[in-house]
Every structure is written in C-alpha cells, then in structure tokens.
PDB file of C-alpha atoms and ligand atoms in Angstrom:
ATOM      1  CA  UNK A 149     -15.369  -2.967   2.909  1.00 83.00           C
ATOM      2  CA  UNK A 150     -16.359  -6.356   4.088  1.00 83.00           C
ATOM      3  CA  UNK A 151     -12.939  -8.143   4.748  1.00 83.00           C
ATOM      4  CA  UNK A 152     -11.045  -4.971   4.680  1.00 86.00           C
ATOM      5  CA  UNK A 153     -12.611  -2.555   7.396  1.00 90.00           C
ATOM      6  CA  UNK A 154     -13.346  -3.135  11.061  1.00 90.00           C
ATOM      7  CA  UNK A 155     -16.544  -1.646  10.870  1.00 95.00           C
ATOM      8  CA  UNK A 156     -19.587  -3.018   9.210  1.00 95.00           C
ATOM      9  CA  UNK A 157     -21.933  -1.223   6.549  1.00 95.00           C
ATOM     10  CA  UNK A 158     -24.906  -0.544   8.958  1.00 96.00           C
ATOM     11  CA  UNK A 159     -22.235   0.834  11.602  1.00 96.00           C
ATOM     12  CA  UNK A 160     -20.668   3.215   9.108  1.00 96.00           C
ATOM     13  CA  UNK A 161     -24.144   4.303   8.009  1.00 97.00           C
ATOM     14  CA  UNK A 162     -25.480   5.091  11.417  1.00 97.00           C
ATOM     15  CA  UNK A 163     -22.267   6.939  12.313  1.00 96.00           C
ATOM     16  CA  UNK A 164     -22.290   8.898   8.968  1.00 95.00           C
ATOM     17  CA  UNK A 165     -26.070  10.139   9.233  1.00 95.00           C
ATOM     18  CA  UNK A 166     -25.600  11.238  13.030  1.00 94.00           C
ATOM     19  CA  UNK A 167     -22.376  12.900  12.054  1.00 94.00           C
ATOM     20  CA  UNK A 168     -23.929  14.861   9.268  1.00 93.00           C
ATOM     21  CA  UNK A 169     -27.113  15.747  11.215  1.00 93.00           C
ATOM     22  CA  UNK A 170     -24.284  17.257  13.851  1.00 91.00           C
ATOM     23  CA  UNK A 171     -22.355  19.093  11.005  1.00 90.00           C
ATOM     24  CA  UNK A 172     -25.891  20.424   9.746  1.00 91.00           C
ATOM     25  CA  UNK A 173     -25.948  22.546  13.059  1.00 93.00           C
ATOM     26  CA  UNK A 174     -22.522  24.111  12.635  1.00 88.00           C
ATOM     27  CA  UNK A 175     -20.203  21.445  14.788  1.00 86.00           C
ATOM     28  CA  UNK A 176     -17.055  20.053  13.201  1.00 80.00           C
ATOM     29  CA  UNK A 177     -16.880  16.456  13.159  1.00 78.00           C
ATOM     30  CA  UNK A 178     -14.407  14.670  15.733  1.00 84.00           C
ATOM     31  CA  UNK A 179     -12.795  12.555  13.261  1.00 83.00           C
ATOM     32  CA  UNK A 180     -11.020  10.667  15.814  1.00 83.00           C
ATOM     33  CA  UNK A 181     -14.423   9.050  17.044  1.00 87.00           C
ATOM     34  CA  UNK A 182     -15.640   8.024  13.813  1.00 94.00           C
ATOM     35  CA  UNK A 183     -14.996   4.473  12.222  1.00 95.00           C
ATOM     36  CA  UNK A 184     -12.241   5.072   9.245  1.00 94.00           C
ATOM     37  CA  UNK A 185     -14.420   4.637   6.465  1.00 94.00           C
ATOM     38  CA  UNK A 186     -16.945   7.310   7.671  1.00 95.00           C
ATOM     39  CA  UNK A 187     -13.918   9.611   8.468  1.00 95.00           C
ATOM     40  CA  UNK A 188     -11.958   9.349   5.198  1.00 94.00           C
ATOM     41  CA  UNK A 189     -15.230   9.841   3.061  1.00 93.00           C
ATOM     42  CA  UNK A 190     -16.670  12.640   5.347  1.00 93.00           C
ATOM     43  CA  UNK A 191     -13.391  14.529   5.226  1.00 93.00           C
ATOM     44  CA  UNK A 192     -13.027  14.111   1.742  1.00 92.00           C
ATOM     45  CA  UNK A 193     -16.446  15.662   1.033  1.00 92.00           C
ATOM     46  CA  UNK A 194     -15.641  18.626   3.313  1.00 91.00           C
ATOM     47  CA  UNK A 195     -12.109  19.290   1.591  1.00 93.00           C
ATOM     48  CA  UNK A 196     -14.103  19.205  -1.839  1.00 92.00           C
ATOM     49  CA  UNK A 197     -16.486  21.681  -0.039  1.00 91.00           C
ATOM     50  CA  UNK A 198     -13.240  23.769   0.337  1.00 93.00           C
ATOM     51  CA  UNK A 199     -11.529  23.286  -2.928  1.00 93.00           C
ATOM     52  CA  UNK A 200      -8.541  21.640  -1.103  1.00 93.00           C
ATOM     53  CA  UNK A 201      -8.380  18.612  -3.143  1.00 92.00           C
ATOM     54  CA  UNK A 202      -6.380  19.144  -6.762  1.00 93.00           C
ATOM     55  CA  UNK A 203      -8.376  18.550  -9.959  1.00 90.00           C
ATOM     56  CA  UNK A 204      -4.772  17.729 -11.536  1.00 91.00           C
ATOM     57  CA  UNK A 205      -3.594  14.510 -10.290  1.00 89.00           C
ATOM     58  CA  UNK A 206      -1.726  11.408 -11.961  1.00 85.00           C
ATOM     59  CA  UNK A 207      -4.423   9.250 -12.715  1.00 84.00           C
ATOM     60  CA  UNK A 208      -2.035   6.102 -14.040  1.00 79.00           C
ATOM     61  CA  UNK A 209      -1.647   3.247 -11.917  1.00 76.00           C
ATOM     62  CA  UNK A 210       0.848   0.355 -11.542  1.00 80.00           C
ATOM     63  CA  UNK A 211      -0.165  -2.481 -13.700  1.00 82.00           C
ATOM     64  CA  UNK A 212      -0.953  -5.271 -11.118  1.00 83.00           C
ATOM     65  CA  UNK A 213       0.440  -8.952 -12.392  1.00 77.00           C
ATOM     66  CA  UNK A 214      -0.819 -11.674 -10.120  1.00 61.00           C
ATOM     67  CA  UNK A 215       1.624 -14.220 -11.955  1.00 61.00           C
ATOM     68  CA  UNK A 216       1.426 -14.302 -15.888  1.00 69.00           C
ATOM     69  CA  UNK A 217       4.658 -12.324 -16.669  1.00 69.00           C
ATOM     70  CA  UNK A 218       3.933 -12.449 -20.485  1.00 77.00           C
ATOM     71  CA  UNK A 219       0.752 -10.231 -19.991  1.00 78.00           C
ATOM     72  CA  UNK A 220       2.916  -7.724 -17.605  1.00 76.00           C
ATOM     73  CA  UNK A 221       5.702  -7.597 -20.345  1.00 76.00           C
ATOM     74  CA  UNK A 222       2.853  -6.436 -23.066  1.00 81.00           C
ATOM     75  CA  UNK A 223       1.795  -3.929 -20.415  1.00 80.00           C
ATOM     76  CA  UNK A 224       5.024  -2.467 -19.808  1.00 77.00           C
ATOM     77  CA  UNK A 225       6.215  -2.434 -23.298  1.00 74.00           C
ATOM     78  CA  UNK A 226       3.763   0.434 -24.005  1.00 75.00           C
ATOM     79  CA  UNK A 227       4.225   2.369 -20.694  1.00 77.00           C
ATOM     80  CA  UNK A 228       5.760   5.761 -21.251  1.00 75.00           C
ATOM     81  CA  UNK A 229       7.915   7.183 -18.687  1.00 77.00           C
ATOM     82  CA  UNK A 230       8.969   5.318 -15.686  1.00 80.00           C
ATOM     83  CA  UNK A 231       8.127   1.612 -15.669  1.00 86.00           C
ATOM     84  CA  UNK A 232       6.620   0.660 -12.486  1.00 89.00           C
ATOM     85  CA  UNK A 233       4.671  -2.237 -11.729  1.00 91.00           C
ATOM     86  CA  UNK A 234       2.780  -4.171  -8.969  1.00 92.00           C
ATOM     87  CA  UNK A 235       3.274  -8.032  -8.059  1.00 91.00           C
ATOM     88  CA  UNK A 236       1.117  -9.503  -5.447  1.00 91.00           C
ATOM     89  CA  UNK A 237       3.444 -12.450  -4.477  1.00 94.00           C
ATOM     90  CA  UNK A 238       2.658 -15.069  -1.909  1.00 92.00           C
ATOM     91  CA  UNK A 239      -0.251 -16.643  -3.854  1.00 89.00           C
ATOM     92  CA  UNK A 240       1.667 -19.882  -5.548  1.00 87.00           C
ATOM     93  CA  UNK A 241       5.054 -21.161  -4.645  1.00 93.00           C
ATOM     94  CA  UNK A 242       7.716 -18.406  -3.296  1.00 94.00           C
ATOM     95  CA  UNK A 243      10.062 -19.875  -5.361  1.00 95.00           C
ATOM     96  CA  UNK A 244       8.009 -19.242  -8.712  1.00 93.00           C
ATOM     97  CA  UNK A 245       7.514 -15.826  -7.347  1.00 94.00           C
ATOM     98  CA  UNK A 246      11.514 -15.398  -7.349  1.00 96.00           C
ATOM     99  CA  UNK A 247      11.768 -16.876 -10.656  1.00 94.00           C
ATOM    100  CA  UNK A 248       9.107 -14.517 -12.146  1.00 91.00           C
ATOM    101  CA  UNK A 249      10.553 -11.469 -10.389  1.00 94.00           C
ATOM    102  CA  UNK A 250      14.102 -12.204 -11.965  1.00 94.00           C
ATOM    103  CA  UNK A 251      13.009 -12.755 -15.096  1.00 90.00           C
ATOM    104  CA  UNK A 252      11.014  -9.724 -15.234  1.00 89.00           C
ATOM    105  CA  UNK A 253      13.761  -7.366 -13.686  1.00 91.00           C
ATOM    106  CA  UNK A 254      16.238  -9.194 -16.030  1.00 90.00           C
ATOM    107  CA  UNK A 255      14.191  -8.562 -19.358  1.00 85.00           C
ATOM    108  CA  UNK A 256      13.176  -4.813 -18.540  1.00 84.00           C
ATOM    109  CA  UNK A 257      16.436  -3.046 -17.510  1.00 86.00           C
ATOM    110  CA  UNK A 258      14.459   0.018 -16.425  1.00 86.00           C
ATOM    111  CA  UNK A 259      11.750  -1.842 -14.497  1.00 89.00           C
ATOM    112  CA  UNK A 260      11.012  -1.206 -11.095  1.00 93.00           C
ATOM    113  CA  UNK A 261       8.786  -3.698  -9.262  1.00 95.00           C
ATOM    114  CA  UNK A 262       6.428  -3.039  -5.752  1.00 95.00           C
ATOM    115  CA  UNK A 263       5.572  -6.503  -4.490  1.00 97.00           C
ATOM    116  CA  UNK A 264       3.266  -7.428  -1.747  1.00 96.00           C
ATOM    117  CA  UNK A 265       3.132 -10.586   0.160  1.00 96.00           C
ATOM    118  CA  UNK A 266       0.497  -9.779   2.564  1.00 95.00           C
ATOM    119  CA  UNK A 267       2.297 -11.449   5.347  1.00 97.00           C
ATOM    120  CA  UNK A 268       2.055 -14.765   3.596  1.00 96.00           C
ATOM    121  CA  UNK A 269       5.536 -16.523   3.858  1.00 97.00           C
ATOM    122  CA  UNK A 270       7.153 -17.807   6.993  1.00 96.00           C
ATOM    123  CA  UNK A 271      10.729 -16.947   7.204  1.00 96.00           C
ATOM    124  CA  UNK A 272      11.819 -20.246   5.017  1.00 96.00           C
ATOM    125  CA  UNK A 273       9.551 -19.276   2.053  1.00 97.00           C
ATOM    126  CA  UNK A 274      10.553 -15.582   2.064  1.00 97.00           C
ATOM    127  CA  UNK A 275      14.211 -17.226   1.945  1.00 97.00           C
ATOM    128  CA  UNK A 276      12.988 -19.384  -0.918  1.00 97.00           C
ATOM    129  CA  UNK A 277      11.628 -16.164  -2.966  1.00 97.00           C
ATOM    130  CA  UNK A 278      14.763 -14.523  -2.530  1.00 98.00           C
ATOM    131  CA  UNK A 279      17.123 -16.993  -3.382  1.00 97.00           C
ATOM    132  CA  UNK A 280      15.869 -16.947  -7.182  1.00 97.00           C
ATOM    133  CA  UNK A 281      16.268 -13.190  -7.218  1.00 98.00           C
ATOM    134  CA  UNK A 282      19.987 -12.080  -8.319  1.00 98.00           C
ATOM    135  CA  UNK A 283      21.735  -9.971  -5.784  1.00 97.00           C
ATOM    136  CA  UNK A 284      22.271  -7.380  -8.407  1.00 97.00           C
ATOM    137  CA  UNK A 285      18.735  -7.171  -9.368  1.00 98.00           C
ATOM    138  CA  UNK A 286      17.358  -6.773  -5.985  1.00 98.00           C
ATOM    139  CA  UNK A 287      17.760  -2.889  -5.523  1.00 97.00           C
ATOM    140  CA  UNK A 288      14.994  -2.422  -8.204  1.00 97.00           C
ATOM    141  CA  UNK A 289      12.626  -3.861  -5.897  1.00 98.00           C
ATOM    142  CA  UNK A 290      11.225  -0.492  -4.654  1.00 97.00           C
ATOM    143  CA  UNK A 291       9.906  -2.660  -1.744  1.00 98.00           C
ATOM    144  CA  UNK A 292       8.321  -5.931  -0.885  1.00 98.00           C
ATOM    145  CA  UNK A 293       5.211  -5.273   1.449  1.00 98.00           C
ATOM    146  CA  UNK A 294       5.120  -7.302   5.092  1.00 98.00           C
ATOM    147  CA  UNK A 295       6.606 -10.537   3.584  1.00 98.00           C
ATOM    148  CA  UNK A 296       6.297 -12.460   6.557  1.00 98.00           C
ATOM    149  CA  UNK A 297       3.888 -13.306   9.582  1.00 96.00           C
ATOM    150  CA  UNK A 298       5.681 -10.915  11.809  1.00 96.00           C
ATOM    151  CA  UNK A 299       7.469  -7.604  11.663  1.00 96.00           C
ATOM    152  CA  UNK A 300      10.449  -9.026  13.615  1.00 96.00           C
ATOM    153  CA  UNK A 301      10.637 -11.822  10.802  1.00 97.00           C
ATOM    154  CA  UNK A 302      10.290  -9.362   7.884  1.00 98.00           C
ATOM    155  CA  UNK A 303      12.791  -6.939   9.121  1.00 97.00           C
ATOM    156  CA  UNK A 304      15.468  -9.481   9.709  1.00 97.00           C
ATOM    157  CA  UNK A 305      14.512 -10.752   5.926  1.00 98.00           C
ATOM    158  CA  UNK A 306      15.136  -7.330   4.930  1.00 98.00           C
ATOM    159  CA  UNK A 307      18.374  -7.488   6.510  1.00 97.00           C
ATOM    160  CA  UNK A 308      19.820 -10.495   5.519  1.00 97.00           C
ATOM    161  CA  UNK A 309      18.765 -10.424   1.840  1.00 97.00           C
ATOM    162  CA  UNK A 310      19.022  -6.819   1.114  1.00 97.00           C
ATOM    163  CA  UNK A 311      15.390  -6.221  -0.266  1.00 98.00           C
ATOM    164  CA  UNK A 312      13.768  -3.246   0.876  1.00 98.00           C
ATOM    165  CA  UNK A 313      10.313  -3.795   2.761  1.00 98.00           C
ATOM    166  CA  UNK A 314       7.229  -1.558   3.425  1.00 98.00           C
ATOM    167  CA  UNK A 315       4.738  -1.610   5.913  1.00 98.00           C
ATOM    168  CA  UNK A 316       1.222  -1.882   5.222  1.00 97.00           C
ATOM    169  CA  UNK A 317      -0.871  -4.205   7.604  1.00 95.00           C
ATOM    170  CA  UNK A 318       1.127  -2.986  10.242  1.00 96.00           C
ATOM    171  CA  UNK A 319      -0.072   0.783  10.015  1.00 94.00           C
ATOM    172  CA  UNK A 320      -3.550  -0.872  11.329  1.00 89.00           C
ATOM    173  CA  UNK A 321      -1.780  -2.058  14.618  1.00 91.00           C
ATOM    174  CA  UNK A 322      -2.052   0.039  17.769  1.00 89.00           C
ATOM    175  CA  UNK A 323       1.526  -0.247  18.838  1.00 93.00           C
ATOM    176  CA  UNK A 324       2.958   0.713  15.200  1.00 94.00           C
ATOM    177  CA  UNK A 325       4.950   3.924  14.995  1.00 95.00           C
ATOM    178  CA  UNK A 326       6.281   5.512  11.674  1.00 97.00           C
ATOM    179  CA  UNK A 327       9.767   5.390  11.938  1.00 96.00           C
ATOM    180  CA  UNK A 328      13.131   5.082   9.994  1.00 96.00           C
ATOM    181  CA  UNK A 329      14.538   1.379  10.270  1.00 96.00           C
ATOM    182  CA  UNK A 330      17.199  -0.421   8.362  1.00 95.00           C
ATOM    183  CA  UNK A 331      15.685  -2.013   5.338  1.00 97.00           C
ATOM    184  CA  UNK A 332      12.363  -0.206   5.352  1.00 98.00           C
ATOM    185  CA  UNK A 333      11.815   2.136   2.643  1.00 98.00           C
ATOM    186  CA  UNK A 334       8.258   2.956   2.555  1.00 98.00           C
ATOM    187  CA  UNK A 335       4.542   2.718   4.311  1.00 98.00           C
ATOM    188  CA  UNK A 336       1.292   1.896   2.557  1.00 97.00           C
ATOM    189  CA  UNK A 337      -1.313   4.300   3.270  1.00 97.00           C
ATOM    190  CA  UNK A 338      -4.811   3.014   2.578  1.00 95.00           C
ATOM    191  CA  UNK A 339      -7.281   6.038   3.484  1.00 94.00           C
ATOM    192  CA  UNK A 340     -10.573   4.030   3.658  1.00 93.00           C
ATOM    193  CA  UNK A 341      -9.117   2.105   6.412  1.00 93.00           C
ATOM    194  CA  UNK A 342      -6.764   4.302   8.124  1.00 92.00           C
ATOM    195  CA  UNK A 343      -9.055   7.581   8.349  1.00 93.00           C
ATOM    196  CA  UNK A 344      -9.371  10.849   7.883  1.00 94.00           C
ATOM    197  CA  UNK A 345      -7.619  13.122   5.531  1.00 94.00           C
ATOM    198  CA  UNK A 346      -6.036  14.951   8.572  1.00 94.00           C
ATOM    199  CA  UNK A 347      -4.823  11.355   9.964  1.00 93.00           C
ATOM    200  CA  UNK A 348      -3.425  10.526   6.289  1.00 95.00           C
ATOM    201  CA  UNK A 349      -1.736  13.760   5.967  1.00 95.00           C
ATOM    202  CA  UNK A 350       0.139  13.089   9.617  1.00 95.00           C
ATOM    203  CA  UNK A 351       1.307   9.852   8.351  1.00 96.00           C
ATOM    204  CA  UNK A 352       2.579  11.076   5.058  1.00 97.00           C
ATOM    205  CA  UNK A 353       4.582  13.942   7.355  1.00 97.00           C
ATOM    206  CA  UNK A 354       5.748  11.331   9.469  1.00 98.00           C
ATOM    207  CA  UNK A 355       6.933   9.057   6.935  1.00 98.00           C
ATOM    208  CA  UNK A 356       8.815  11.839   5.115  1.00 98.00           C
ATOM    209  CA  UNK A 357      10.371  12.845   8.344  1.00 98.00           C
ATOM    210  CA  UNK A 358      11.434   9.131   8.665  1.00 97.00           C
ATOM    211  CA  UNK A 359      12.981   9.230   5.045  1.00 98.00           C
ATOM    212  CA  UNK A 360      10.670   6.612   4.000  1.00 98.00           C
ATOM    213  CA  UNK A 361       8.191   7.072   0.885  1.00 97.00           C
ATOM    214  CA  UNK A 362       4.461   7.429   1.311  1.00 97.00           C
ATOM    215  CA  UNK A 363       2.120   5.468  -0.902  1.00 95.00           C
ATOM    216  CA  UNK A 364      -1.594   6.389  -1.039  1.00 94.00           C
ATOM    217  CA  UNK A 365      -3.095   3.215  -1.950  1.00 91.00           C
ATOM    218  CA  UNK A 366      -6.477   1.360  -2.329  1.00 87.00           C
ATOM    219  CA  UNK A 367      -8.107  -1.770  -1.251  1.00 81.00           C
ATOM    220  CA  UNK A 368     -11.148  -2.475  -3.765  1.00 79.00           C
ATOM    221  CA  UNK A 369     -12.401   1.268  -4.047  1.00 83.00           C
ATOM    222  CA  UNK A 370     -15.090   2.282  -6.564  1.00 88.00           C
ATOM    223  CA  UNK A 371     -14.417   4.429  -9.529  1.00 90.00           C
ATOM    224  CA  UNK A 372     -15.204   7.439  -7.212  1.00 90.00           C
ATOM    225  CA  UNK A 373     -12.500   6.148  -4.540  1.00 89.00           C
ATOM    226  CA  UNK A 374      -9.771   5.799  -6.536  1.00 91.00           C
ATOM    227  CA  UNK A 375     -10.072   9.277  -8.107  1.00 92.00           C
ATOM    228  CA  UNK A 376     -10.152  10.660  -4.551  1.00 92.00           C
ATOM    229  CA  UNK A 377      -7.197   8.599  -3.730  1.00 93.00           C
ATOM    230  CA  UNK A 378      -5.124   9.905  -6.824  1.00 93.00           C
ATOM    231  CA  UNK A 379      -6.171  13.462  -5.713  1.00 94.00           C
ATOM    232  CA  UNK A 380      -4.872  13.080  -2.329  1.00 93.00           C
ATOM    233  CA  UNK A 381      -1.650  11.347  -3.490  1.00 92.00           C
ATOM    234  CA  UNK A 382      -1.046  14.522  -5.688  1.00 92.00           C
TER     235      UNK A 382
HETATM  236 MG1  LIG B 189      -0.291  -4.579   0.910  1.00 84.40          MG
END
C-alpha cells in the first residue's frame, strides 16, 4: 500500500511469486524473510487452507468521525451495545478537537472513544487538546494513539493528563518492545504492515502478558482484507 508499506508493489509481487513457486515444491515459506504485506497475505491464505481462521466474527466497526459531531451523534444513537467511536484528531486545531471530544463524551454517557493523532502534535498542542477535555471525562478515552512526535513526549503527555495512549507507528520501529508502561493501554496491530499471522499472534500474546489491549486494525484494505482482519481479531 503506497505511503503505508515500505515495499513497492513490484517488490511484493516478485517476493510473492518466488515464494509460491517454492511452496509448490513443498517448502514452508520463511515469513521473516518476506515483505510484511506478502507475509500477511500468504499466511492468511495458508491459514484459510487449514481452516484456522474462524468464519464467525464481529464485523461491526467503530464508526470513524473526522470532525462532524452531528454526523457521529446520529450514527451512535442507533448503535446497539457498547458505543465505541474513533476520531482522527490532529487534522484541525487541537483545541477544536478537545472541544469536540468533550461535547461527545458529555452528550453520550455510555460512549467510549478511541482517538488517533498520528504523531501530529507538539507537546504544547497536545496539552491544548487535553485542556478542553474535562478531567472526569478522560477515563472514557480508551486510548489516544501516538499524540506526539516522539514516544517520550507521548509518555509524558499520558502521565501529566491522565489520558491513556496507544502505540501504533512505534510498532514498526526497530527499537520498539511491547511492555507495560504507565499511561499506555493498547497496541495497534496492522497486519499488512506488521507481517505474518504468527508475528501478529506473537504481538497479541506480548500485549496480553503486559496487560495491554491488542487492537487489530487496518490502513486502507479492501473488503477482502477487512474481512480477514475481523476474523483474525476474533
Ligand atoms: Mg494510528
């Protein structure tokens, strides 16, 4: 996926066709040597052959809101069960994001929010956001993905504001380790960018051992990819 994956489409195609040729001779592909998108797709296909992916899964998704509270409001009011929504923050003014989050949490007492800032804020901007979210509402932010440009700033933000954070971009950095940290509540696993099912399962295990929520997520997958992701999450 351009702008998400490290590998290009021709590189992925070449790796896939070489691996399939090898697989036809009876070899088990070495996931670790493959580009993540290929390792993910191929391991899903093999899991399909072995009937290892469940058909029954929760295909609902957390509705995504980019800034229009009225729209999200309408969507959520008809939603059965737990009301969870995701908002991309950091696209507009941080203060405005804070106001929207506050309004939504105040208006819908059973709403939980997942927020994603994609590392777009300086610490000052992140604080501008937090200032507008009433302290008593902050616990209903399940997590805010990567608020700041650096992990250190994000950790300090979580510590100082009481708003839980989640790691997403960090998972793809060489020095990242899954561990329990104050203020961190989840890791976001995007299998297309992470790699094989085995690698994803390992991350889920590490997350659970550290007391973290593991969220299986997508970038811009097709309906096929999204379906596989729902089944993996199950
Ligand atoms: Mg994210």
